[in-house]
Structure formats: structure tokens, C-alpha cells
Amino acid sequence: MGGTGEHVAFQQIPLFPDPGYRRLHAAPPDAEPECPPEAQAPAAPPAARDRQAGAWPPAQPGGDGEDPGRPRLDGLRTVMINWRDPWQEAAGGAEEYAWRISRHLAARGAVVTFLTSREPGQARVETREGIVIRRMGGKFTVYPLVMLWLLLWRREFHAALDCMNGVPFFSRLVLPRRTRVVSVVHHVHDLQFDAYFSRPLAWLGRFIESAVASRVYRNCPTVTVSESSRRAMREKLRWRAPITVIHNGSPPRQPVAPDRFLSEAETGSPAIVSLGRLVVQKRVSRIVDIARDLRGTYPQLRVHVVGRGPESATLAEQIERGGLHDHVRLHGFLPEAQKNAVLAGSLLHVTASEFEGWGLTVIEAAGLGVPTVAYDVDGLRDSVRHGETGWLVREGEELSDVVAAALRELSDPVRAARIRRACREWAAGFTWDRSGTAMARLITGEPPEPAAPGTPGPAGPNGRGERSDTARATRIRLRGAAPAGGGPPTRPAKAAR
């Protein structure tokens, strides 16, 4: 997309095409068809190829108001492969990340296909915001089906983003070497396999995550979302590929319901909120225990649990057994404005998660001036600045004790105002536009934009630490013979994996 008309220069013909897709992505009448592989001239040596055609995309020095730091991706056929989509019941931060990045790439001109699993009742193919979503298989069968689909359509894509949820999709094995494959790993699963599988299957999962995946993707640029996840990948997975940290973004404007969603009595004094999926590894039962432990000290304490998931019934039983109906409320799923009303009306956000890639809800809460109490674990120790935007539960400490200490600290109006301001400033440093731009630069082979010292950036909290990794990851640029007038190559160039 670009210029005055919304179109892409090269048409991607999908399986089972959606009517909306054809309207959005039809090639213009005067577009030349792609040259079949057998009609192309023999590949020239790299040096000669560099002389014949410069690196794609061509430099755009700020013309038409375009920021030259944000590469155009016109016609770049990209496939985003993720275990779930954002509209599935168990969707979480990884799905938000995949979709936001997909939207950004599409806005930069890329033709994006989103491959994912399918829940009952979901369409097999649909188009949202110009992105084709293809759903196939369940939570396990999606892996072989996606590999088969990619094998059938392996020549269609210039780039692939393979999101690894413990087990990757192994797109590198079926896509051509010339296709740029980026591995996206939010966090190391490791012991998380034990929570869902028998001992033999858990061992197999860890083996695939470490020994197998690290070898298959050893030459692929890799993205993770926090410094601690990068360290865990190096230490636990022995990941050898270059790793770039590209953080999650923060919603630029968070709508809040104009009328009070809860009365003062329902909100509680103090009010604590937990936001996220109700799954085993989030350990939400520990947050319910806070109400039991602190109700003697704070008779008006209310704990608001916002989210849905398979642990909902178990939590309801826990509340029933403990007689905590007056102190804990399970809201389930809430529309965005109502969710933010509960969040903004709370004094403290608490997460008991066992591990995170980053902690998207932490930044979401911080954007509304709400600090977080979290365990000192990978991901969360990056998104929570201890003593500034929240508090970390160190080894040997109890969650309820740290929450009680945080509530005492927040009872000081001056201190509370300082913390709220620090939260908003911290959250404002993370934007999806910055994250999407960093991903686009990685895909096209551009070096990352350095962040100002002391500010968050795509290459790490201080704009340093990932530079050497990124330099190795982006040494190869997409090259090819560009059609007259510029634009993408008719075929992606052969490049190292």
C-alpha cells in the first residue's frame, strides 16, 4: 500500500480465497505477472548482483512525509504463524503481539497472511484489517497442518515470522532458503511442560524446545520480548542464533467507561486487580489468597479478577470454600472500557504468574497509573521497575506480605502520586509503532534504531546489549531485480537462513 491508491503490486493467490481478500489485494490492471522461476536469468554472483540491483527496499529519504527510519514493505508477502489468534478464548499476550505486529507490517505495505489454529465456530478463512487469517487444526493438529500448507505454498512468501509457543512450527524446514524466517520466542517454557503433560511428553517438549529448535533455527534471526528471556534462551536452550529484543507495546489511549462501572462499595477500599488469562501458570489462586490473608487488616478490601480461562471454576470453588464472596469478584471477560474502569479504579495490580515473556498486563496497568506487585521471575523483572513502578516478590518472601507493604506505601498521597507518575512515564516509552518498526527493519535487513540512553527501545532497555546480535542477524538483505519504477523484487533473493 502506498501513494494515493491502496494496492499491492504483486498478487498472492491464497487457498480457499476470501472475497474481501480479492478486493483488498487485487493486482492493478497494468501490473506485470511474476516471472516463473524457469524464465529467470541464472543467478549472478553476489557482488555482481549488488551492482545490478541495490538492496530492496530502496532508500526513501523522507519523501511525501515518510519517515526514512520506517522501511516500506510494499508487496512483501509475509506469513505470521502463531498458535492462536486474538479472538480465541485462551488468547493472551502472545496473540496480541502477533496481531499488532501483523497490523503494523500490513500498514507498511506488506501482504500479510496469519496462520493459526481454529476453535469450533470460527471461520476457516477471513479478512480483518486487510490481513488474511487462515485457521486449521486444533491446538496440536495445527502444527502438521501448517507445515503441510507452507510446503504447498512455499514459494509464495518473502518472509515468515514463526512464533514458538514451546514448540515451533519448523517453517525453516519447509520454506525455501531464500525466504527470510524470523523465529519469535516470548519465553522459555521449560518446567511449564510439566503442568500440562505426562513426564515423558514433558521431557520431549523440553528436548524439542532446546536441542531441536535451537539447531533448526540456528541461522535464523530470533526475536524475544525481554532481556531476561534472551538470557534464559542462551543459558537454558543454548540458543545460538542472533537474538533481538523487541518489546511489547502499550495502548496509546485506553478507553475507560464514562460512568462508574462499580459503586464505591463494590470497588473496595483498597481495591486490588488481577488481569489476564485464568490458566494454571498464572497462579491466580494465590491472588485469591491475598483476600483471605489481608481481610482482617483491610475489612473493605476487594480483589477483582478480570479474565477468563479453564481455571475459572476452580477459583469459584476456592472463593466458596473460603467464604470470600464479599472480598473477591470474578468478572470474567469484560469489554475494553469496562476492564479499564476496573483497572483504573484499583490501587494495585497483582500478578502471580510463574513466568512471563514480558508482562503485557503490567504495562497496561502502568499506562493507567496503577503499579504492579509481581514475582521476581523472567519477563516480569523487566516490565516492573522495583520500587519505582511496582514491587517484586523476592525469593523467601510471601506475596501477601509484599502486597501489604505496597498498600502501606501507597497510603502516603505524595508517594502514591510519584509512583503513579512513574508508571505512566514508563508505559509511554513502549509503543506498538516502535515495536513494529523494529520488526520491519529486522525483516528487511536494516540495523535497529538506537534508543536514547535510559529509555526503553527495541534493542533493550538502554538501546544497547543487542547490537552485536542484531548486526549478525541482519547482515543479509533481501535482494532481487526490482521492477521498473521500484518496488519489491519479483522473487525473494537466495539468502542464508
Protein backbone atom coordinates (compact mmCIF):
# COMPACT_ATOMS: atom_id res chain seq x y z
CA MET A 1 0.00 0.00 0.00
CA GLY A 2 1.27 3.45 -0.63
CA GLY A 3 0.86 6.53 -2.73
CA THR A 4 -2.68 7.63 -3.45
CA GLY A 5 -4.21 4.22 -4.12
CA GLU A 6 -4.45 1.26 -1.81
CA HIS A 7 -2.99 -1.73 -3.63
CA VAL A 8 -0.05 -4.07 -3.63
CA ALA A 9 1.94 -4.67 -6.74
CA PHE A 10 2.14 -8.44 -6.59
CA GLN A 11 -0.86 -10.63 -6.03
CA GLN A 12 -0.74 -13.57 -3.65
CA ILE A 13 -3.34 -16.18 -4.61
CA PRO A 14 -4.48 -17.91 -1.42
CA LEU A 15 -6.13 -21.27 -0.91
CA PHE A 16 -9.93 -21.01 -0.45
CA PRO A 17 -9.80 -17.25 -1.11
CA ASP A 18 -11.97 -14.92 0.94
CA PRO A 19 -13.96 -12.44 -1.21
CA GLY A 20 -12.72 -9.49 0.85
CA TYR A 21 -9.16 -10.54 0.19
CA ARG A 22 -9.57 -10.27 -3.57
CA ARG A 23 -10.98 -6.74 -3.23
CA LEU A 24 -8.14 -5.58 -0.99
CA HIS A 25 -5.23 -7.30 -2.68
CA ALA A 26 -6.10 -7.47 -6.35
CA ALA A 27 -3.18 -6.54 -8.53
CA PRO A 28 -3.62 -3.34 -10.57
CA PRO A 29 -4.59 -3.93 -14.22
CA ASP A 30 -1.20 -2.85 -15.51
CA ALA A 31 0.85 -4.95 -13.07
CA GLU A 32 3.21 -7.36 -14.74
CA PRO A 33 2.80 -11.01 -13.76
CA GLU A 34 5.52 -12.64 -11.75
CA CYS A 35 8.25 -14.24 -13.77
CA PRO A 36 8.20 -18.03 -13.37
CA PRO A 37 11.41 -19.50 -11.92
CA GLU A 38 12.38 -21.24 -15.14
CA ALA A 39 12.19 -17.95 -17.07
CA GLN A 40 14.53 -16.10 -14.76
CA ALA A 41 18.13 -15.47 -15.70
CA PRO A 42 20.77 -17.52 -13.89
CA ALA A 43 21.70 -16.09 -10.53
CA ALA A 44 24.62 -13.68 -10.70
CA PRO A 45 27.44 -13.75 -8.16
CA PRO A 46 26.67 -11.70 -5.03
CA ALA A 47 28.96 -8.81 -5.95
CA ALA A 48 27.51 -8.57 -9.47
CA ARG A 49 24.01 -8.84 -8.07
CA ASP A 50 24.77 -5.91 -5.77
CA ARG A 51 25.82 -3.81 -8.74
CA GLN A 52 22.79 -4.81 -10.82
CA ALA A 53 20.20 -4.00 -8.18
CA GLY A 54 20.55 -2.30 -4.84
CA ALA A 55 19.20 -3.72 -1.64
CA TRP A 56 15.42 -3.86 -1.50
CA PRO A 57 13.50 -1.90 -0.33
CA PRO A 58 15.07 1.16 -1.96
CA ALA A 59 16.00 4.08 0.25
CA GLN A 60 13.23 6.63 0.70
CA PRO A 61 14.79 9.81 2.05
CA GLY A 62 11.76 11.25 3.75
CA GLY A 63 9.67 11.87 0.65
CA ASP A 64 5.94 12.53 0.99
CA GLY A 65 6.26 12.84 4.75
CA GLU A 66 7.56 9.28 5.06
CA ASP A 67 9.88 8.65 7.99
CA PRO A 68 13.04 7.14 6.43
CA GLY A 69 13.59 5.22 9.67
CA ARG A 70 10.45 3.20 8.98
CA PRO A 71 11.02 0.95 5.97
CA ARG A 72 8.28 0.47 3.42
CA LEU A 73 7.28 -3.14 2.78
CA ASP A 74 5.16 -2.69 -0.35
CA GLY A 75 4.28 -6.09 -1.77
CA LEU A 76 6.40 -8.03 0.74
CA ARG A 77 4.46 -11.28 1.15
CA THR A 78 4.72 -12.20 4.82
CA VAL A 79 3.23 -15.07 6.80
CA MET A 80 2.73 -14.75 10.56
CA ILE A 81 2.47 -18.21 12.17
CA ASN A 82 1.03 -18.27 15.68
CA TRP A 83 -0.58 -20.98 17.81
CA ARG A 84 -3.76 -18.96 18.42
CA ASP A 85 -5.42 -15.80 17.20
CA PRO A 86 -6.56 -12.92 19.47
CA TRP A 87 -10.24 -13.95 19.28
CA GLN A 88 -9.81 -17.40 20.80
CA GLU A 89 -10.83 -17.97 24.41
CA ALA A 90 -7.31 -18.80 25.63
CA ALA A 91 -5.66 -15.93 23.74
CA GLY A 92 -3.14 -13.86 25.67
CA GLY A 93 -0.19 -11.55 25.25
CA ALA A 94 1.49 -13.65 22.56
CA GLU A 95 -1.59 -13.34 20.36
CA GLU A 96 -1.79 -9.60 20.98
CA TYR A 97 1.87 -9.30 19.98
CA ALA A 98 1.46 -11.36 16.79
CA TRP A 99 -1.62 -9.42 15.69
CA ARG A 100 -0.22 -5.97 16.48
CA ILE A 101 2.98 -6.73 14.58
CA SER A 102 0.94 -8.10 11.67
CA ARG A 103 -1.13 -4.91 11.57
CA HIS A 104 1.99 -2.77 11.54
CA LEU A 105 3.59 -4.76 8.71
CA ALA A 106 0.36 -4.53 6.70
CA ALA A 107 0.23 -0.78 7.29
CA ARG A 108 3.76 -0.54 5.90
CA GLY A 109 2.58 -2.22 2.68
CA ALA A 110 3.21 -5.91 3.36
CA VAL A 111 0.72 -8.55 2.23
CA VAL A 112 0.19 -10.47 5.47
CA THR A 113 -1.27 -13.94 5.98
CA PHE A 114 -1.95 -15.00 9.59
CA LEU A 115 -1.77 -18.79 10.06
CA THR A 116 -3.24 -20.19 13.26
CA SER A 117 -5.39 -22.89 14.83
CA ARG A 118 -9.17 -22.95 14.75
CA GLU A 119 -11.69 -23.09 17.58
CA PRO A 120 -15.19 -24.51 16.95
CA GLY A 121 -17.37 -21.91 15.30
CA GLN A 122 -14.51 -19.86 13.87
CA ALA A 123 -14.28 -19.23 10.14
CA ARG A 124 -11.58 -21.17 8.33
CA VAL A 125 -10.58 -18.08 6.40
CA GLU A 126 -11.48 -14.44 6.83
CA THR A 127 -10.00 -11.00 6.28
CA ARG A 128 -9.59 -8.48 9.09
CA GLU A 129 -7.98 -5.09 8.60
CA GLY A 130 -6.51 -6.26 5.30
CA ILE A 131 -4.90 -9.36 6.87
CA VAL A 132 -5.96 -12.81 5.70
CA ILE A 133 -6.47 -15.16 8.65
CA ARG A 134 -6.24 -18.88 7.89
CA ARG A 135 -7.28 -21.30 10.59
CA MET A 136 -6.57 -25.01 10.51
CA GLY A 137 -6.49 -27.79 13.06
CA GLY A 138 -6.75 -27.78 16.84
CA LYS A 139 -4.12 -26.94 19.44
CA PHE A 140 -1.98 -29.94 18.45
CA THR A 141 -3.01 -30.79 14.88
CA VAL A 142 -2.32 -27.21 13.81
CA TYR A 143 1.41 -27.99 13.70
CA PRO A 144 1.41 -30.65 10.94
CA LEU A 145 -1.36 -28.88 9.02
CA VAL A 146 0.55 -25.59 8.98
CA MET A 147 3.71 -27.37 7.82
CA LEU A 148 1.75 -29.03 5.01
CA TRP A 149 0.16 -25.72 3.98
CA LEU A 150 3.53 -23.99 3.97
CA LEU A 151 5.02 -26.82 1.93
CA LEU A 152 2.29 -26.44 -0.69
CA TRP A 153 2.66 -22.65 -0.84
CA ARG A 154 6.36 -22.39 -0.01
CA ARG A 155 7.17 -20.14 -2.99
CA GLU A 156 4.55 -17.55 -2.08
CA PHE A 157 6.34 -15.76 0.75
CA HIS A 158 9.31 -13.46 1.06
CA ALA A 159 9.31 -13.63 4.86
CA ALA A 160 7.88 -15.75 7.68
CA LEU A 161 7.53 -15.00 11.38
CA ASP A 162 7.46 -18.33 13.22
CA CYS A 163 6.11 -17.80 16.75
CA MET A 164 7.32 -20.54 19.08
CA ASN A 165 5.00 -21.47 21.94
CA GLY A 166 7.32 -24.03 23.47
CA VAL A 167 7.29 -25.95 20.19
CA PRO A 168 7.97 -24.14 16.88
CA PHE A 169 6.21 -24.74 13.57
CA PHE A 170 9.50 -25.71 11.88
CA SER A 171 8.79 -23.42 8.96
CA ARG A 172 12.52 -23.26 8.26
CA LEU A 173 12.43 -26.91 7.18
CA VAL A 174 9.74 -26.44 4.52
CA LEU A 175 10.26 -22.90 3.23
CA PRO A 176 12.94 -22.14 0.61
CA ARG A 177 16.31 -20.92 1.79
CA ARG A 178 15.64 -17.57 0.13
CA THR A 179 12.63 -16.95 2.39
CA ARG A 180 13.55 -14.82 5.38
CA VAL A 181 12.45 -16.74 8.50
CA VAL A 182 12.35 -14.93 11.85
CA SER A 183 11.83 -17.01 14.98
CA VAL A 184 9.74 -15.29 17.70
CA VAL A 185 10.15 -16.70 21.23
CA HIS A 186 8.33 -14.98 24.11
CA HIS A 187 9.82 -17.02 26.93
CA VAL A 188 11.41 -20.36 27.75
CA HIS A 189 8.71 -22.89 28.67
CA ASP A 190 10.95 -25.47 30.34
CA LEU A 191 9.04 -26.51 33.51
CA GLN A 192 5.73 -25.30 32.07
CA PHE A 193 5.55 -28.56 30.11
CA ASP A 194 5.19 -30.41 33.44
CA ALA A 195 1.94 -28.57 34.20
CA TYR A 196 0.20 -29.93 31.10
CA PHE A 197 1.83 -33.20 30.09
CA SER A 198 2.97 -36.52 31.48
CA ARG A 199 6.65 -36.87 32.37
CA PRO A 200 7.69 -38.47 29.04
CA LEU A 201 5.82 -35.88 26.97
CA ALA A 202 7.14 -33.04 29.13
CA TRP A 203 10.68 -34.31 28.56
CA LEU A 204 10.00 -34.48 24.82
CA GLY A 205 8.70 -30.91 24.84
CA ARG A 206 11.81 -29.64 26.59
CA PHE A 207 14.02 -31.58 24.17
CA ILE A 208 12.26 -30.06 21.15
CA GLU A 209 12.35 -26.56 22.66
CA SER A 210 16.07 -26.72 23.35
CA ALA A 211 18.13 -29.20 21.34
CA VAL A 212 15.91 -29.46 18.24
CA ALA A 213 14.62 -25.90 17.82
CA SER A 214 17.96 -24.26 18.56
CA ARG A 215 19.54 -26.34 15.80
CA VAL A 216 16.78 -25.88 13.21
CA TYR A 217 16.74 -22.09 13.69
CA ARG A 218 20.47 -21.67 14.29
CA ASN A 219 20.87 -19.39 11.25
CA CYS A 220 17.59 -17.50 11.64
CA PRO A 221 17.33 -14.10 13.30
CA THR A 222 15.40 -14.53 16.53
CA VAL A 223 13.17 -12.09 18.39
CA THR A 224 12.24 -12.18 22.06
CA VAL A 225 10.43 -9.62 24.19
CA SER A 226 12.69 -9.05 27.21
CA GLU A 227 16.30 -9.16 28.29
CA SER A 228 15.65 -11.90 30.83
CA SER A 229 14.02 -14.07 28.17
CA ARG A 230 17.09 -13.56 25.98
CA ARG A 231 19.36 -14.65 28.83
CA ALA A 232 17.18 -17.68 29.56
CA MET A 233 17.33 -18.70 25.90
CA ARG A 234 21.11 -18.51 25.93
CA GLU A 235 21.51 -20.35 29.24
CA LYS A 236 18.68 -22.91 29.20
CA LEU A 237 18.15 -23.54 25.50
CA ARG A 238 21.73 -22.94 24.36
CA TRP A 239 20.23 -20.79 21.61
CA ARG A 240 22.98 -19.93 19.15
CA ALA A 241 21.15 -17.71 16.66
CA PRO A 242 21.31 -13.90 16.93
CA ILE A 243 18.61 -12.61 19.30
CA THR A 244 17.00 -9.17 19.14
CA VAL A 245 14.76 -7.84 21.92
CA ILE A 246 11.59 -6.20 20.57
CA HIS A 247 9.28 -5.29 23.42
CA ASN A 248 5.51 -5.35 23.54
CA GLY A 249 3.83 -2.01 23.05
CA SER A 250 1.41 -0.14 25.26
CA PRO A 251 -2.06 1.00 24.17
CA PRO A 252 -1.71 4.67 23.13
CA ARG A 253 -5.13 5.60 24.50
CA GLN A 254 -7.00 3.34 26.88
CA PRO A 255 -10.77 3.95 26.90
CA VAL A 256 -12.43 3.98 30.31
CA ALA A 257 -16.18 3.62 30.79
CA PRO A 258 -17.52 7.18 31.37
CA ASP A 259 -19.96 6.09 34.06
CA ARG A 260 -18.81 4.21 37.14
CA PHE A 261 -18.81 0.53 36.30
CA LEU A 262 -18.75 -0.32 40.02
CA SER A 263 -20.12 1.52 43.01
CA GLU A 264 -17.72 2.68 45.73
CA ALA A 265 -18.72 -0.26 47.91
CA GLU A 266 -18.19 -2.71 45.06
CA THR A 267 -14.83 -1.21 44.13
CA GLY A 268 -13.48 -1.65 47.64
CA SER A 269 -11.00 0.26 49.74
CA PRO A 270 -8.34 -0.71 48.95
CA ALA A 271 -9.04 -2.34 45.58
CA ILE A 272 -6.65 -4.86 44.03
CA VAL A 273 -6.98 -6.16 40.48
CA SER A 274 -5.63 -9.19 38.62
CA LEU A 275 -5.80 -9.05 34.85
CA GLY A 276 -5.18 -11.91 32.44
CA ARG A 277 -5.97 -15.46 31.44
CA LEU A 278 -7.16 -17.88 34.12
CA VAL A 279 -4.70 -20.69 33.45
CA VAL A 280 -2.51 -22.84 35.69
CA GLN A 281 0.77 -20.99 35.19
CA LYS A 282 -0.79 -17.64 36.14
CA ARG A 283 -1.42 -18.99 39.69
CA VAL A 284 -4.44 -16.75 40.24
CA SER A 285 -5.36 -18.82 43.32
CA ARG A 286 -2.54 -17.02 45.13
CA ILE A 287 -4.23 -13.71 44.42
CA VAL A 288 -7.48 -15.02 45.89
CA ASP A 289 -5.44 -15.97 48.98
CA ILE A 290 -4.49 -12.31 49.40
CA ALA A 291 -8.10 -11.55 50.33
CA ARG A 292 -8.04 -14.30 52.94
CA ASP A 293 -4.73 -13.11 54.41
CA LEU A 294 -5.45 -9.37 54.48
CA ARG A 295 -9.18 -9.08 55.16
CA GLY A 296 -8.50 -8.73 58.89
CA THR A 297 -6.27 -5.71 58.28
CA TYR A 298 -8.42 -4.29 55.46
CA PRO A 299 -12.11 -5.15 56.06
CA GLN A 300 -13.17 -3.27 52.89
CA LEU A 301 -10.55 -4.96 50.71
CA ARG A 302 -11.78 -6.07 47.29
CA VAL A 303 -9.89 -8.29 44.86
CA HIS A 304 -11.09 -8.03 41.25
CA VAL A 305 -10.16 -10.89 38.92
CA VAL A 306 -10.65 -9.91 35.27
CA GLY A 307 -10.22 -12.58 32.62
CA ARG A 308 -11.43 -15.97 31.53
CA GLY A 309 -9.97 -19.41 31.17
CA PRO A 310 -10.11 -23.05 32.29
CA GLU A 311 -9.28 -22.21 35.94
CA SER A 312 -12.45 -20.14 36.40
CA ALA A 313 -14.47 -22.95 38.01
CA THR A 314 -11.60 -23.89 40.33
CA LEU A 315 -11.28 -20.29 41.51
CA ALA A 316 -15.03 -20.06 42.12
CA GLU A 317 -14.81 -23.15 44.33
CA GLN A 318 -11.88 -21.63 46.24
CA ILE A 319 -13.88 -18.46 46.90
CA GLU A 320 -16.85 -20.54 48.06
CA ARG A 321 -14.75 -22.65 50.45
CA GLY A 322 -13.04 -19.62 51.95
CA GLY A 323 -16.20 -17.55 52.36
CA LEU A 324 -14.63 -14.78 50.29
CA HIS A 325 -17.69 -13.64 48.33
CA ASP A 326 -17.56 -10.19 49.94
CA HIS A 327 -13.90 -9.74 49.06
CA VAL A 328 -13.27 -11.42 45.68
CA ARG A 329 -15.16 -10.89 42.45
CA LEU A 330 -14.65 -12.95 39.30
CA HIS A 331 -15.59 -10.60 36.47
CA GLY A 332 -14.80 -12.93 33.58
CA PHE A 333 -14.25 -11.24 30.24
CA LEU A 334 -15.00 -7.50 30.17
CA PRO A 335 -15.21 -5.10 27.22
CA GLU A 336 -12.18 -2.84 26.97
CA ALA A 337 -13.73 0.27 28.52
CA GLN A 338 -15.21 -1.63 31.46
CA LYS A 339 -11.99 -3.56 32.03
CA ASN A 340 -10.05 -0.31 32.14
CA ALA A 341 -12.61 1.19 34.53
CA VAL A 342 -11.93 -1.63 36.99
CA LEU A 343 -8.19 -1.31 36.42
CA ALA A 344 -8.10 2.48 36.81
CA GLY A 345 -10.25 2.26 39.95
CA SER A 346 -7.80 -0.10 41.65
CA LEU A 347 -4.91 0.91 43.85
CA LEU A 348 -2.71 -2.02 42.90
CA HIS A 349 -2.35 -4.58 40.12
CA VAL A 350 -1.08 -8.02 41.18
CA THR A 351 0.17 -10.90 39.05
CA ALA A 352 1.30 -14.23 40.50
CA SER A 353 2.49 -15.64 37.18
CA GLU A 354 5.20 -18.28 37.32
CA PHE A 355 6.94 -16.88 34.26
CA GLU A 356 6.26 -14.38 31.50
CA GLY A 357 7.93 -13.27 28.34
CA TRP A 358 7.32 -9.67 29.32
CA GLY A 359 4.07 -9.00 31.16
CA LEU A 360 1.76 -7.08 28.84
CA THR A 361 -0.80 -6.51 31.62
CA VAL A 362 1.90 -4.83 33.73
CA ILE A 363 2.42 -2.14 31.09
CA GLU A 364 -1.33 -1.90 30.52
CA ALA A 365 -1.84 -1.19 34.23
CA ALA A 366 1.09 1.22 34.31
CA GLY A 367 -0.46 3.19 31.45
CA LEU A 368 -3.37 3.94 33.77
CA GLY A 369 -1.05 4.84 36.64
CA VAL A 370 -1.51 1.56 38.52
CA PRO A 371 1.65 -0.10 39.92
CA THR A 372 2.16 -3.88 39.97
CA VAL A 373 3.28 -6.46 42.50
CA ALA A 374 4.82 -9.47 40.73
CA TYR A 375 7.21 -12.30 41.37
CA ASP A 376 10.87 -11.76 40.55
CA VAL A 377 10.83 -14.06 37.52
CA ASP A 378 11.86 -13.82 33.88
CA GLY A 379 9.96 -11.16 31.98
CA LEU A 380 8.27 -9.59 34.99
CA ARG A 381 11.57 -8.42 36.45
CA ASP A 382 11.96 -6.44 33.20
CA SER A 383 8.48 -4.91 32.98
CA VAL A 384 8.30 -3.99 36.70
CA ARG A 385 10.85 -1.48 37.97
CA HIS A 386 11.22 -2.47 41.60
CA GLY A 387 10.44 0.43 43.94
CA GLU A 388 9.51 2.74 41.05
CA THR A 389 6.59 1.26 39.09
CA GLY A 390 5.88 -1.67 41.39
CA TRP A 391 7.39 -4.25 43.69
CA LEU A 392 8.95 -7.67 43.07
CA VAL A 393 8.43 -10.64 45.37
CA ARG A 394 11.93 -11.94 46.01
CA GLU A 395 12.86 -15.48 46.96
CA GLY A 396 11.76 -16.24 50.53
CA GLU A 397 9.08 -13.51 50.58
CA GLU A 398 5.32 -14.09 50.63
CA LEU A 399 3.06 -12.47 48.06
CA SER A 400 0.57 -11.26 50.69
CA ASP A 401 3.36 -9.64 52.74
CA VAL A 402 4.69 -7.70 49.75
CA VAL A 403 1.15 -6.60 48.81
CA ALA A 404 0.56 -5.40 52.38
CA ALA A 405 3.83 -3.42 52.30
CA ALA A 406 2.86 -1.90 48.94
CA LEU A 407 -0.54 -0.85 50.28
CA ARG A 408 1.12 0.85 53.25
CA GLU A 409 3.46 2.70 50.92
CA LEU A 410 0.60 3.78 48.67
CA SER A 411 -1.32 5.16 51.66
CA ASP A 412 1.07 8.14 51.54
CA PRO A 413 -0.53 10.51 48.98
CA VAL A 414 2.78 12.08 47.96
CA ARG A 415 4.48 8.73 47.45
CA ALA A 416 1.43 7.33 45.64
CA ALA A 417 1.36 10.28 43.23
CA ARG A 418 5.06 9.84 42.48
CA ILE A 419 4.59 6.13 41.74
CA ARG A 420 1.56 6.77 39.51
CA ARG A 421 3.52 9.33 37.52
CA ALA A 422 6.47 6.96 37.15
CA CYS A 423 4.11 4.22 35.93
CA ARG A 424 2.64 6.41 33.20
CA GLU A 425 6.06 7.61 32.06
CA TRP A 426 7.39 4.04 31.94
CA ALA A 427 4.41 2.76 29.92
CA ALA A 428 4.59 5.69 27.50
CA GLY A 429 8.05 4.54 26.40
CA PHE A 430 6.63 1.37 24.82
CA THR A 431 4.63 1.73 21.62
CA TRP A 432 3.44 -0.80 19.07
CA ASP A 433 4.63 1.56 16.35
CA ARG A 434 8.19 1.34 17.66
CA SER A 435 7.96 -2.44 18.04
CA GLY A 436 6.50 -2.87 14.56
CA THR A 437 9.16 -0.66 13.03
CA ALA A 438 11.90 -2.67 14.74
CA MET A 439 10.42 -5.89 13.34
CA ALA A 440 10.15 -4.41 9.85
CA ARG A 441 13.78 -3.32 9.97
CA LEU A 442 14.83 -6.79 11.08
CA ILE A 443 12.89 -8.43 8.25
CA THR A 444 14.35 -6.14 5.60
CA GLY A 445 17.88 -6.30 6.96
CA GLU A 446 18.11 -2.79 8.38
CA PRO A 447 20.01 -2.21 11.66
CA PRO A 448 17.79 -1.32 14.64
CA GLU A 449 17.22 2.29 15.60
CA PRO A 450 19.22 3.05 18.76
CA ALA A 451 17.21 4.17 21.77
CA ALA A 452 18.19 7.13 23.86
CA PRO A 453 20.13 6.14 26.99
CA GLY A 454 17.84 5.25 29.89
CA THR A 455 14.76 4.76 27.72
CA PRO A 456 13.17 1.53 26.53
CA GLY A 457 13.83 0.61 22.94
CA PRO A 458 13.63 -2.31 20.54
CA ALA A 459 17.20 -3.32 21.26
CA GLY A 460 16.92 -3.39 25.04
CA PRO A 461 16.16 -1.06 27.95
CA ASN A 462 19.16 1.17 27.23
CA GLY A 463 19.37 0.77 23.49
CA ARG A 464 22.45 -1.41 23.97
CA GLY A 465 23.26 -5.06 24.58
CA GLU A 466 21.62 -6.43 21.43
CA ARG A 467 23.62 -4.53 18.86
CA SER A 468 26.17 -7.27 18.21
CA ASP A 469 23.41 -9.88 17.95
CA THR A 470 21.42 -7.74 15.55
CA ALA A 471 24.42 -6.99 13.36
CA ARG A 472 24.91 -10.70 12.81
CA ALA A 473 21.19 -11.28 12.32
CA THR A 474 20.67 -8.63 9.65
CA ARG A 475 23.83 -8.97 7.60
CA ILE A 476 21.86 -10.42 4.69
CA ARG A 477 19.38 -8.10 2.99
CA LEU A 478 16.55 -9.14 0.73
CA ARG A 479 17.80 -8.59 -2.78
CA GLY A 480 16.41 -9.10 -6.21
CA ALA A 481 15.74 -7.48 -9.52
CA ALA A 482 13.25 -4.73 -8.84
CA PRO A 483 10.62 -3.95 -11.48
CA ALA A 484 10.70 -0.66 -13.28
CA GLY A 485 9.78 2.19 -11.02
CA GLY A 486 11.00 0.48 -7.86
CA GLY A 487 9.08 -1.84 -5.59
CA PRO A 488 9.75 -5.32 -4.33
CA PRO A 489 11.67 -7.99 -6.22
CA THR A 490 9.63 -10.42 -8.24
CA ARG A 491 11.12 -13.22 -6.17
CA PRO A 492 12.96 -13.06 -2.86
CA ALA A 493 16.68 -13.45 -3.26
CA LYS A 494 18.54 -16.51 -2.16
CA ALA A 495 19.99 -15.75 1.24
CA ALA A 496 21.38 -17.54 4.23
CA ARG A 497 18.78 -19.00 6.50
